[in-house]
Coordinates of C-alpha atoms and ligand atoms in Angstrom, one line a residue:
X74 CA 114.3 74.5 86.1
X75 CA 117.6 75.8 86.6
X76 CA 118.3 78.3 89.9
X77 CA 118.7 81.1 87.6
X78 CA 115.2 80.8 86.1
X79 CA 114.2 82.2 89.5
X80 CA 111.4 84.7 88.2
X81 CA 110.7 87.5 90.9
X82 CA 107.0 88.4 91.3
X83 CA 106.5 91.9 93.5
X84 CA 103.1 92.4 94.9
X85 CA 102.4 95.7 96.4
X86 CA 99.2 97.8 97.2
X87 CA 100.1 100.3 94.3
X88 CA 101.7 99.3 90.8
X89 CA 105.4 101.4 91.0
X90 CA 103.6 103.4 87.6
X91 CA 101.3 106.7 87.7
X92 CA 98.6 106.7 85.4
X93 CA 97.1 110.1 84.4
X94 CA 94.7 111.4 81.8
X95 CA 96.3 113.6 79.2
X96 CA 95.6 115.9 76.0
X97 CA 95.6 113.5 73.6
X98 CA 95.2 110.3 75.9
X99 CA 96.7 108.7 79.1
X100 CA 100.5 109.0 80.3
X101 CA 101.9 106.1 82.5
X102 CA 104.9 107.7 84.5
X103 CA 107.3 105.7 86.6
X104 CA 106.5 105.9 90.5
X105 CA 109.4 107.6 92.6
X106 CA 109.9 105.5 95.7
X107 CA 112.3 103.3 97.4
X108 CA 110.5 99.9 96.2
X109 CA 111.0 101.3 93.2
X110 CA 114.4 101.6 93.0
X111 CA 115.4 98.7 95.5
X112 CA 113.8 96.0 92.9
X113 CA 114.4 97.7 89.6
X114 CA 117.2 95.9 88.8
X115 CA 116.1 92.7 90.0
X116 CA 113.1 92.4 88.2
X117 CA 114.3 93.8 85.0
X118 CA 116.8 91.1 85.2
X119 CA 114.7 88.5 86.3
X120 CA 111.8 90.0 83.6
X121 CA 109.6 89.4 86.7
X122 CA 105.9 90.5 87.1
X123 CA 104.6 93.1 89.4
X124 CA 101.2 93.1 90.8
X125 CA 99.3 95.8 92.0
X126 CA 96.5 98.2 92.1
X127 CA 97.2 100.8 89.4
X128 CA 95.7 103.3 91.4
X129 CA 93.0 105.5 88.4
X130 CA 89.4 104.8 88.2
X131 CA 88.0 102.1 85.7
X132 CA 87.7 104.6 82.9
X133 CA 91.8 104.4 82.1
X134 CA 92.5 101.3 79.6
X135 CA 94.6 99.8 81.8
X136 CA 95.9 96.3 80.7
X137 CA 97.0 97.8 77.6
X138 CA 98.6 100.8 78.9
X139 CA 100.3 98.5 81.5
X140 CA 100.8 96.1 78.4
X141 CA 102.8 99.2 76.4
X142 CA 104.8 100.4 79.2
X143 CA 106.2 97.3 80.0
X144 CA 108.2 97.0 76.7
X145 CA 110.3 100.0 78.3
X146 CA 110.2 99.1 81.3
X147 CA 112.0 95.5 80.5
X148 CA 109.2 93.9 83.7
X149 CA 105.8 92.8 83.2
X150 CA 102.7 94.5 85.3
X151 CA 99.7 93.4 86.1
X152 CA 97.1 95.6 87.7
X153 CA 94.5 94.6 90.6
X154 CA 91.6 96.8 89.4
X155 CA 89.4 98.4 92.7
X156 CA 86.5 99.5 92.7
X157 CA 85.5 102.7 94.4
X158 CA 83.9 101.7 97.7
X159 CA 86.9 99.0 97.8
X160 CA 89.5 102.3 97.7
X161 CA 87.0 103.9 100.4
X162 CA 87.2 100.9 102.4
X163 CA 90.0 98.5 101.9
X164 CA 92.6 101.7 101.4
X165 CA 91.3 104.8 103.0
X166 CA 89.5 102.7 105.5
X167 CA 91.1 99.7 107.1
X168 CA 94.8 100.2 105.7
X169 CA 95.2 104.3 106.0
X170 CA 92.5 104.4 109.1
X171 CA 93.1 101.3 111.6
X172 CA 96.3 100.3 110.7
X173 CA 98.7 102.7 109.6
X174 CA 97.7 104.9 112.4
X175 CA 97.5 101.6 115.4
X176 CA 101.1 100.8 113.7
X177 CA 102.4 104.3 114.6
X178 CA 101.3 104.4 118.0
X179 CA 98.8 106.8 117.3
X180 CA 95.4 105.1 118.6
X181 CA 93.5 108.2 118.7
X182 CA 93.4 108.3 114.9
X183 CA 91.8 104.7 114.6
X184 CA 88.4 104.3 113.4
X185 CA 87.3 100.3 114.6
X186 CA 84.9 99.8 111.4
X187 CA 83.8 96.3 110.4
X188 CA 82.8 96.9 106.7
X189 CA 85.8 98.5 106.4
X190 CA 88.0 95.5 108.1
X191 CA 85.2 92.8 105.6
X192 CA 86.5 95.3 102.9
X193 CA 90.4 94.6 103.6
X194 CA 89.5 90.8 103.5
X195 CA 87.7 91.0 100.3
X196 CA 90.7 93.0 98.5
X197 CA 92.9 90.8 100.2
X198 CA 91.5 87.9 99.1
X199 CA 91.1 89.3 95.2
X200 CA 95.0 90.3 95.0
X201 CA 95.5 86.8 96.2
X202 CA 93.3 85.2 92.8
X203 CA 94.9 87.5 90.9
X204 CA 98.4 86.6 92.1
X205 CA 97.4 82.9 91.6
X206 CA 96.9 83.2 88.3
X207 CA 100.4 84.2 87.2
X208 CA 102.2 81.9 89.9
X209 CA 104.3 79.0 88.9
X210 CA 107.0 76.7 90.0
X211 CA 110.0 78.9 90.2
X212 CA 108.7 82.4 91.3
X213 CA 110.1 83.9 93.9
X214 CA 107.1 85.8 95.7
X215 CA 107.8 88.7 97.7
X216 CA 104.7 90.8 99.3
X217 CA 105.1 94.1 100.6
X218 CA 103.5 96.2 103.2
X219 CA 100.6 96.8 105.5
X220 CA 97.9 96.5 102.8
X221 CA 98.3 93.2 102.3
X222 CA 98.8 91.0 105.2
X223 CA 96.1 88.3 104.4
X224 CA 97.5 87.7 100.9
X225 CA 99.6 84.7 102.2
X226 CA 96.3 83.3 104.2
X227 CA 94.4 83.4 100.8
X228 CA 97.1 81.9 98.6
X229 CA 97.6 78.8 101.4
X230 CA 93.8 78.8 101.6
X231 CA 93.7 78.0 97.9
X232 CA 96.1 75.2 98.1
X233 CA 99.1 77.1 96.8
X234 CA 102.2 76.0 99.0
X235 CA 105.1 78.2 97.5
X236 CA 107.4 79.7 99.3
X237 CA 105.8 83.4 100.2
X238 CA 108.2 86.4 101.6
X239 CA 106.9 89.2 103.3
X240 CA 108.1 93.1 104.0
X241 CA 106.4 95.2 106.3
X242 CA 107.8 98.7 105.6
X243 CA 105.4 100.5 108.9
X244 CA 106.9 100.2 112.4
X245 CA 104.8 96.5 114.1
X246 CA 103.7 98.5 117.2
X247 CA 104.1 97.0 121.2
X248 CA 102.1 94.1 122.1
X249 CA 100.1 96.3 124.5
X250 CA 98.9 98.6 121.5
X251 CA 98.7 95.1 118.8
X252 CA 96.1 93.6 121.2
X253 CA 93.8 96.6 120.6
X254 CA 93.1 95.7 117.3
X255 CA 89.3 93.6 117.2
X256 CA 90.6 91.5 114.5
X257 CA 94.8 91.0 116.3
X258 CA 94.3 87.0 116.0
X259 CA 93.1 87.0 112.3
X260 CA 95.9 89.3 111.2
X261 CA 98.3 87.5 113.5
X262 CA 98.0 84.1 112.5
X263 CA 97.5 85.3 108.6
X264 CA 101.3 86.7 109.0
X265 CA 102.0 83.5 110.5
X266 CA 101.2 81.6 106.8
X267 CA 104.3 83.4 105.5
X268 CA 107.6 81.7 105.9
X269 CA 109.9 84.5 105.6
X270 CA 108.9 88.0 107.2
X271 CA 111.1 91.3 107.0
X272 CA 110.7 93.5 109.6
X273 CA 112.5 97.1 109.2
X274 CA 113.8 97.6 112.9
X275 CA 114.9 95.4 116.1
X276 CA 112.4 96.7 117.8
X277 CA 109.5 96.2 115.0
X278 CA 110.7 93.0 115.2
X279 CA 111.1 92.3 119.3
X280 CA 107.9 94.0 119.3
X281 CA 106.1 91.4 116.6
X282 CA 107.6 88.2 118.6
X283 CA 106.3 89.3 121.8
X284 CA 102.6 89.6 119.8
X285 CA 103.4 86.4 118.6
X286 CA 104.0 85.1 122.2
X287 CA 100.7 86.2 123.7
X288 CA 98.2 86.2 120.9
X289 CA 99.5 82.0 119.2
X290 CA 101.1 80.3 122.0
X291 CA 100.8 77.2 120.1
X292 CA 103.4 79.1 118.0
X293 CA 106.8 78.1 119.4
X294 CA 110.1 81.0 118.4
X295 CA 113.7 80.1 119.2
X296 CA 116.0 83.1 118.6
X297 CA 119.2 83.2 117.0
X298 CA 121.6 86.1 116.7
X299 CA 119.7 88.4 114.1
X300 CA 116.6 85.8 112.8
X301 CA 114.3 83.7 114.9
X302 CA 112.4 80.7 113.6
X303 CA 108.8 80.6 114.2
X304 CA 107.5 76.7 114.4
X305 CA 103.3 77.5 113.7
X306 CA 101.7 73.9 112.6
X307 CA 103.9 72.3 110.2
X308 CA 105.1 75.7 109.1
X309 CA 108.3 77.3 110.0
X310 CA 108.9 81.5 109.8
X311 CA 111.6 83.1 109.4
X312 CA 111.7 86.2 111.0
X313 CA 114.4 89.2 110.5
X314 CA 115.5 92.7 110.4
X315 CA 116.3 94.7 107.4
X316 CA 116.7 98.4 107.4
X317 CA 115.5 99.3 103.9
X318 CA 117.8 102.2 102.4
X319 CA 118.4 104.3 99.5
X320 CA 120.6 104.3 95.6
X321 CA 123.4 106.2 97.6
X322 CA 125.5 106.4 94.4
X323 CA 122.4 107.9 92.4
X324 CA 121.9 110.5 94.7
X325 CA 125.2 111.6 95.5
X326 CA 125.7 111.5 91.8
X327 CA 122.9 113.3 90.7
X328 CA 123.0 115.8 93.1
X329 CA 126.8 116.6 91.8
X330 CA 124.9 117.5 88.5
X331 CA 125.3 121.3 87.1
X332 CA 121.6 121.7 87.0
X333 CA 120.9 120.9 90.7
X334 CA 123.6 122.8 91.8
X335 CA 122.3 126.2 90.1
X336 CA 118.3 124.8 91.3
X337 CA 120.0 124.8 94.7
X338 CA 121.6 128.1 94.5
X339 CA 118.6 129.8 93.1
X340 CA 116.6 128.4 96.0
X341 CA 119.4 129.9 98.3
X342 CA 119.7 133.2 97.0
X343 CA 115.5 133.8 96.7
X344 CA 115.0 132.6 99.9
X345 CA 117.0 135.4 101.6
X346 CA 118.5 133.8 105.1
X347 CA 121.5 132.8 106.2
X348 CA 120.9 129.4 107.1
X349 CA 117.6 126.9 105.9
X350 CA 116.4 124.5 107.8
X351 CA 114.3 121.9 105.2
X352 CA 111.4 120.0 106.2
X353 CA 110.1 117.3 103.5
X354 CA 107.5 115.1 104.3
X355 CA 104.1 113.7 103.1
X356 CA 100.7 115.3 104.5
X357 CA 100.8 112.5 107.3
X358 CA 99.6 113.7 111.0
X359 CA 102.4 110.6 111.9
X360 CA 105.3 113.4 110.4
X361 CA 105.3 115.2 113.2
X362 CA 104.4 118.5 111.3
X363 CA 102.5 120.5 114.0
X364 CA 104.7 119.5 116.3
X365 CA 108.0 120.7 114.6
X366 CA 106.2 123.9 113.1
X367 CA 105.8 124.9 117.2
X368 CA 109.7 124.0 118.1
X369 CA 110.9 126.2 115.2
X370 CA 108.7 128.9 116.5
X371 CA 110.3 127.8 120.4
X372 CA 113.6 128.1 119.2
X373 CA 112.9 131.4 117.0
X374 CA 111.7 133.1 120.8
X375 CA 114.3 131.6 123.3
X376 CA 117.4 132.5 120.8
X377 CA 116.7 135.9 119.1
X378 CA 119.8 136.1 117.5
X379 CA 119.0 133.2 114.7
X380 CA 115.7 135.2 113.8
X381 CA 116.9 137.0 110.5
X382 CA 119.2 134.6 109.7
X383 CA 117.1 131.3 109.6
X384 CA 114.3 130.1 107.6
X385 CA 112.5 126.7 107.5
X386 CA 111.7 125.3 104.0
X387 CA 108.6 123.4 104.9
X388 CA 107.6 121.1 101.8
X389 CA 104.3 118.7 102.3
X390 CA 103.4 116.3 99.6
X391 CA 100.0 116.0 98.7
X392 CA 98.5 112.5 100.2
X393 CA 95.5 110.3 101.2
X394 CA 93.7 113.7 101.2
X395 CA 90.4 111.6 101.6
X396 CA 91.2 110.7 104.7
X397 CA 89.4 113.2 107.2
X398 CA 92.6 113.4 109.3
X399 CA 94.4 114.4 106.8
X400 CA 92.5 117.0 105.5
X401 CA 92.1 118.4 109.0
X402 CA 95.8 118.2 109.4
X403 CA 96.1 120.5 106.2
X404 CA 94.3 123.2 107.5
X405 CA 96.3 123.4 110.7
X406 CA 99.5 123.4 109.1
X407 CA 97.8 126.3 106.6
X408 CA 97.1 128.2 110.3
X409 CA 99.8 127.8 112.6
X410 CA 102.4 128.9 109.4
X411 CA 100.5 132.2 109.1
X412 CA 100.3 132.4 112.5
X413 CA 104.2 132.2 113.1
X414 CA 105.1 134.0 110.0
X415 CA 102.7 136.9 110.9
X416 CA 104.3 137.3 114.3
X417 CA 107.8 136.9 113.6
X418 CA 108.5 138.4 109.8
X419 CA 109.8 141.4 109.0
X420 CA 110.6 142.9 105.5
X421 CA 113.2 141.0 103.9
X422 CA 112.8 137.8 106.2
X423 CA 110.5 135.2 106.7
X424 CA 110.5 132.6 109.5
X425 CA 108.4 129.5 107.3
X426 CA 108.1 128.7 103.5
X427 CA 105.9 126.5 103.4
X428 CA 104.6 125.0 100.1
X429 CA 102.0 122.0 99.8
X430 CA 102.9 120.4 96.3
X431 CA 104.9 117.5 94.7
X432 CA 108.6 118.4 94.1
X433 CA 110.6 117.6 90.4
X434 CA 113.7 115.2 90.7
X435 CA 116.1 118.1 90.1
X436 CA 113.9 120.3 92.4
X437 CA 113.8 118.0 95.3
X438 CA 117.6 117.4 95.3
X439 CA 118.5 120.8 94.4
X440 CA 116.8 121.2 97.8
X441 CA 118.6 118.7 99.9
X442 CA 122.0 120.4 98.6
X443 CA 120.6 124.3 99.4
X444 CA 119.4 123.4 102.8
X445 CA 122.4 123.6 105.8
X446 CA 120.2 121.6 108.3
X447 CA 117.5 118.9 107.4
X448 CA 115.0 118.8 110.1
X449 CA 113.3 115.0 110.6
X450 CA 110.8 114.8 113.1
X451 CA 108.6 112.1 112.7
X452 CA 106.6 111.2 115.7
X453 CA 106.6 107.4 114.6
X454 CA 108.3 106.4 111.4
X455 CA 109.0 102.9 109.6
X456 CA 112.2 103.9 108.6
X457 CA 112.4 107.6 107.2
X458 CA 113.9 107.7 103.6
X459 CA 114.3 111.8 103.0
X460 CA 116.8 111.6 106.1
X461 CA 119.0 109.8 104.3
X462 CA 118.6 110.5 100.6
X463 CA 119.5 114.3 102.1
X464 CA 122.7 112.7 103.7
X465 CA 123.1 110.8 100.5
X466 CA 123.1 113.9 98.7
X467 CA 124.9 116.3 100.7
X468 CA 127.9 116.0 98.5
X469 CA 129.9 118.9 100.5
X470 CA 129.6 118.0 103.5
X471 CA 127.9 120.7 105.0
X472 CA 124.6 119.7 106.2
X473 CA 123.3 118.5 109.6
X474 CA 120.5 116.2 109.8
X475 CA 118.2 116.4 112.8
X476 CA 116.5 113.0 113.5
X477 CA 113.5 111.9 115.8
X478 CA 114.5 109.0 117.7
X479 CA 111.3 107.2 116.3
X480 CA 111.8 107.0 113.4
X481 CA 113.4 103.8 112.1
X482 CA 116.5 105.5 110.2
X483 CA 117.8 106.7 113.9
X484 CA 119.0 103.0 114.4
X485 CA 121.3 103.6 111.9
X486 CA 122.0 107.1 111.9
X487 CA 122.3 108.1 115.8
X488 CA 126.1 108.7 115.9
X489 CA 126.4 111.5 113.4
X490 CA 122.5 113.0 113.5
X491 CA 121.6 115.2 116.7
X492 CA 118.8 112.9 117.7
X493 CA 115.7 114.4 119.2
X494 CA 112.2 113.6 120.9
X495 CA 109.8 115.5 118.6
X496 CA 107.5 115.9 121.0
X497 CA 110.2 117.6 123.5
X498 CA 109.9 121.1 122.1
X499 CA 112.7 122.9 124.2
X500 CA 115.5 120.1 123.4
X501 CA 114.1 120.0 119.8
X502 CA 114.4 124.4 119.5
X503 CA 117.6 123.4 121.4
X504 CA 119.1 120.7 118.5
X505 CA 118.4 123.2 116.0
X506 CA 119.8 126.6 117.5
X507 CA 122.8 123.6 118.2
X508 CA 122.9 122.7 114.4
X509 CA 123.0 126.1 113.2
X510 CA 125.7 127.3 115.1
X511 CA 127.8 123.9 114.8
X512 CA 131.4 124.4 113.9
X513 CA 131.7 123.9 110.5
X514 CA 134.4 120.8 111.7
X515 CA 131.8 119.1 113.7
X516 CA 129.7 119.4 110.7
X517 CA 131.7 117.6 108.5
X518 CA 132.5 114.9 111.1
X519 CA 129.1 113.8 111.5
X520 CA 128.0 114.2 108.0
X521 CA 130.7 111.8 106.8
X522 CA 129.9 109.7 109.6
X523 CA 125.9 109.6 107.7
X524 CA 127.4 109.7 104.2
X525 CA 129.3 106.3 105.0
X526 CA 127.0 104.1 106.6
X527 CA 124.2 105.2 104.5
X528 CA 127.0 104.2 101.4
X529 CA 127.7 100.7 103.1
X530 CA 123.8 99.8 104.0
X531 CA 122.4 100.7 100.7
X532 CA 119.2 100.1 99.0
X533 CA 120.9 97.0 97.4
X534 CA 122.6 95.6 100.4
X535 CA 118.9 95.5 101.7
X536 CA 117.7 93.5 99.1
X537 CA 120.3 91.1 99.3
X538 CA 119.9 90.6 103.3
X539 CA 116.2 89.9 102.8
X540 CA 117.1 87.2 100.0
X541 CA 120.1 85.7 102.0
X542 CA 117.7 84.7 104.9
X543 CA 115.2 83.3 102.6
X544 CA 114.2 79.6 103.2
X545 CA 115.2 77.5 100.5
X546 CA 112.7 77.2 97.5
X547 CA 112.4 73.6 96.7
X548 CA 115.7 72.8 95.1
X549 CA 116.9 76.8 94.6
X550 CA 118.3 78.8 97.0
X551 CA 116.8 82.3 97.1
X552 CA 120.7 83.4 97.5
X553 CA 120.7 82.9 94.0
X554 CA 118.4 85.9 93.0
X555 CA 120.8 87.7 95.5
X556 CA 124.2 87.4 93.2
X557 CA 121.8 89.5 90.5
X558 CA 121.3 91.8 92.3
X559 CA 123.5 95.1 91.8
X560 CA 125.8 97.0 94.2
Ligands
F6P739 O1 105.5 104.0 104.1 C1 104.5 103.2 103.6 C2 103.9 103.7 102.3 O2 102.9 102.8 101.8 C3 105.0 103.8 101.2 O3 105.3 102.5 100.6 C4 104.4 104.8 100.3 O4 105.4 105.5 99.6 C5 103.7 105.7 101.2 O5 103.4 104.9 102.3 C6 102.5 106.4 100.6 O6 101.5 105.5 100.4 P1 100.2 105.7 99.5 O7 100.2 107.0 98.9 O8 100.2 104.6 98.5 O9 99.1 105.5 100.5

């Protein structure tokens, strides 16, 4: 088989499709997300496979939905169906309850449940058989994500030997926080049956060497300048860093549209102030939400003078509302915004709009251009894509992002962002009574200094690190997939 024949077969937790019942039938919608958009045009071009759950109950027909929107879509799909207790277990248990939260440094969110760690091995292992079943000499297999770190155990347990790639998109926490985890070795030496595993930061990636260190030391790692090599048995890992980013040219073109500009001014001239200040996150207790709601309100007491003239636009997507924390989360945010809004409005002024829906395309960038001051605060944070899809589409230069320092994006974006500590509250009211009285020069300045590196690390750039570190397959080079790709 010639190098070109490469095929590309994505497997991640959720098929990049949303299925919903309609009128007269069932709708299957594209999925808006970075995966998305990073490995559209590699799979089109590759007419790879994509493997996932499809994320609707049994009663949707969904091989031959999948079936009919993969004419369009120029891939094939194939769907992993779950059954309910697995979704209780496998998704909103062990993945969204143990590990997401352990992975964010936020141990007093974990719930240690055995069923619901037997229920992640079980899933694990059936994404594996299905995954088997389409895999052939040539496929160039790339998992993703936190879901499914035992899929490369199960596919080497079944005697499959390809080359398997791997991309954890959540921070890997601090060895002291790993070793907490009752089943650390399992997962530890499962990641270990990969050979090539993406990491999003330096420090994700010093921080899943060191758990490497203490948990195999059988496992020998020699480091070279941005990879190490991981000698486990007769395997060797590749292990690397790869900021995942954004389309920068999609948004900055789209946002130049007509239609978003008049969405944005709209939004401008409704909501009354001066200046907005735009929060956009999903309903995650890791966003920092709570947190930045009470700095906001800091910053609205110790400088009067903004009060009138500044409004956050607090948007929260609807997610994992299963999940008690969650839910709990919601109403908070539902209490402290009337609280703060029912001490400090007056006619004609409000301190917070909040709304808790999903936001259009044109609605959500029509948003990033209205807003003078984006305000990121996650208190942990893979990477942080809305921090720079609003840089990305800040096409006047007249924004200023405010970035925690844990999320992953602050890497990359320090030297033009004001970076904060969300859980500082006076230097955090301080950064944004800073941004909104910045000099319309410094502005500029710093948002060029975003707009550019987020225009030279773009989402395709990533994609073509990942596959330039990849181990040879066989007699193909990875690299090979990479001159495909576009950008
Ligand atoms: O950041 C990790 C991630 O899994 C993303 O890939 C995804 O967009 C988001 O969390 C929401 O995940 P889900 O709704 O599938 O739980």
């Amino acid at each position: 088989m010639s190098e070109t024949n490469l095929r590309l077969l994505v497997v991640s937790n959720r098929l990049p499709v949303v299925i919903s019942q309609a009128e007269d039938g069932w709708d299957v919608e594209p999925a808006a997300g970075g995966l998305v958009t990073a490995l559209s045009p590699l799979i089109k071009k590759r007419r790879g496979l994509w493997i996932g759950w499809p994320g609707c109950g049994p009663e949707a027909p969904v091989t031959s939905l999948l079936q009919e929107y993969s004419k369009d879509a120029q891939f094939d799909l194939k769907p992993v169906v779950l059954s309910q207790d697995e979704v209780d277990m496998y998704y909103h248990g062990f993945s969204n309850q143990t590990i997401w939260p352990l992975f964010h440094d936020l141990l007093g969110h974990c719930l240690f449940d055995a069923e619901n760690w037997s229920a992640y091995v079980d899933v694990n292992r059936k994404f594996a058989e299905v995954i088997a079943e389409s895999i052939q000499p040539g496929c160039f297999v790339w998992i993703h994500d936190y879901q499914l770190m035992l899929v490369g155990h199960f596919l080497r347990e079944m005697g499959l030997d390809y080359r398997l790639n791997f991309f954890l998109h959540i921070p890997f926490p601090s060895r002291d926080l790993f070793r907490r985890l009752p089943w650390k070795q399992e997962l530890i030496q499962a990641l270990l049956e990969y050979d090539h595993i993406g990491l999003q930061t330096v420090n994700d990636y010093r921080n899943f060497i060191q758990s490497v260190r203490s948990l195999v030391p059988e496992a020998s790692a020699r480091s070279y300048r941005r990879q190490s090599r991981v000698r486990y048995g007769q395997r060797e890992v590749i292990l690397g860093h790869y900021p995942i980013s954004i389309d920068f040219h999609e948004f900055n073109s789209a946002a130049k549209s007509p239609e978003v500009a008049d969405a944005a001014w709209y939004l401008h001239e409704n909501l009354g102030s001066k200046v907005l200040v735009l929060g956009l996150d999903r309903l995650d207790y890791t966003k920092g939400l709570l947190e930045r709601l009470l700095a906001f309100e800091r910053m609205l007491e110790k400088y009067p003078d903004a009060q009138s003239n500044i409004s956050l636009v607090q948007i929260v997507i609807p997610s994992r509302v299963k999940v008690p924390d969650y839910l709990d989360l919601k109403q908070l945010l539902d209490e402290q915004v009337g609280r703060i809004n029912s001490h400090f409005s007056h006619h004609g002024w409000v301190p917070i709009h909040y709304m808790y829906r999903h936001l259009g395309r044109e609605q959500l960038l029509g948003h990033y251009r209205a807003c003078e001051i984006a305000l990121i605060t996650p208190l942990r944070d893979g990477m942080n894509l809305v921090a720079k899809e609003y840089c990305a589409s800040t096409v006047d230069d007249n924004g200023v992002l405010i970035l925690s320092e844990f999320a992953g994006a602050a890497a990359q974006l320090g030297r033009g962002a004001l970076i904060v500590n969300p859980y500082d509250l006076e230097s955090t009211a301080d950064a944004i009574y800073a941004a909104y009285i910045m000099e319309p020069e410094e502005r500029r300045r710093r948002m060029r200094t975003l707009r550019n590196e987020i225009k030279r690390n773009d989402v395709h750039r990533w994609v073509r690190w990942f596959l330039d570190d990849t181990p040879e397959a066989g007699d193909r080079k990875a690299t090979s997939l990479a001159e495909h790709t576009t950008g």
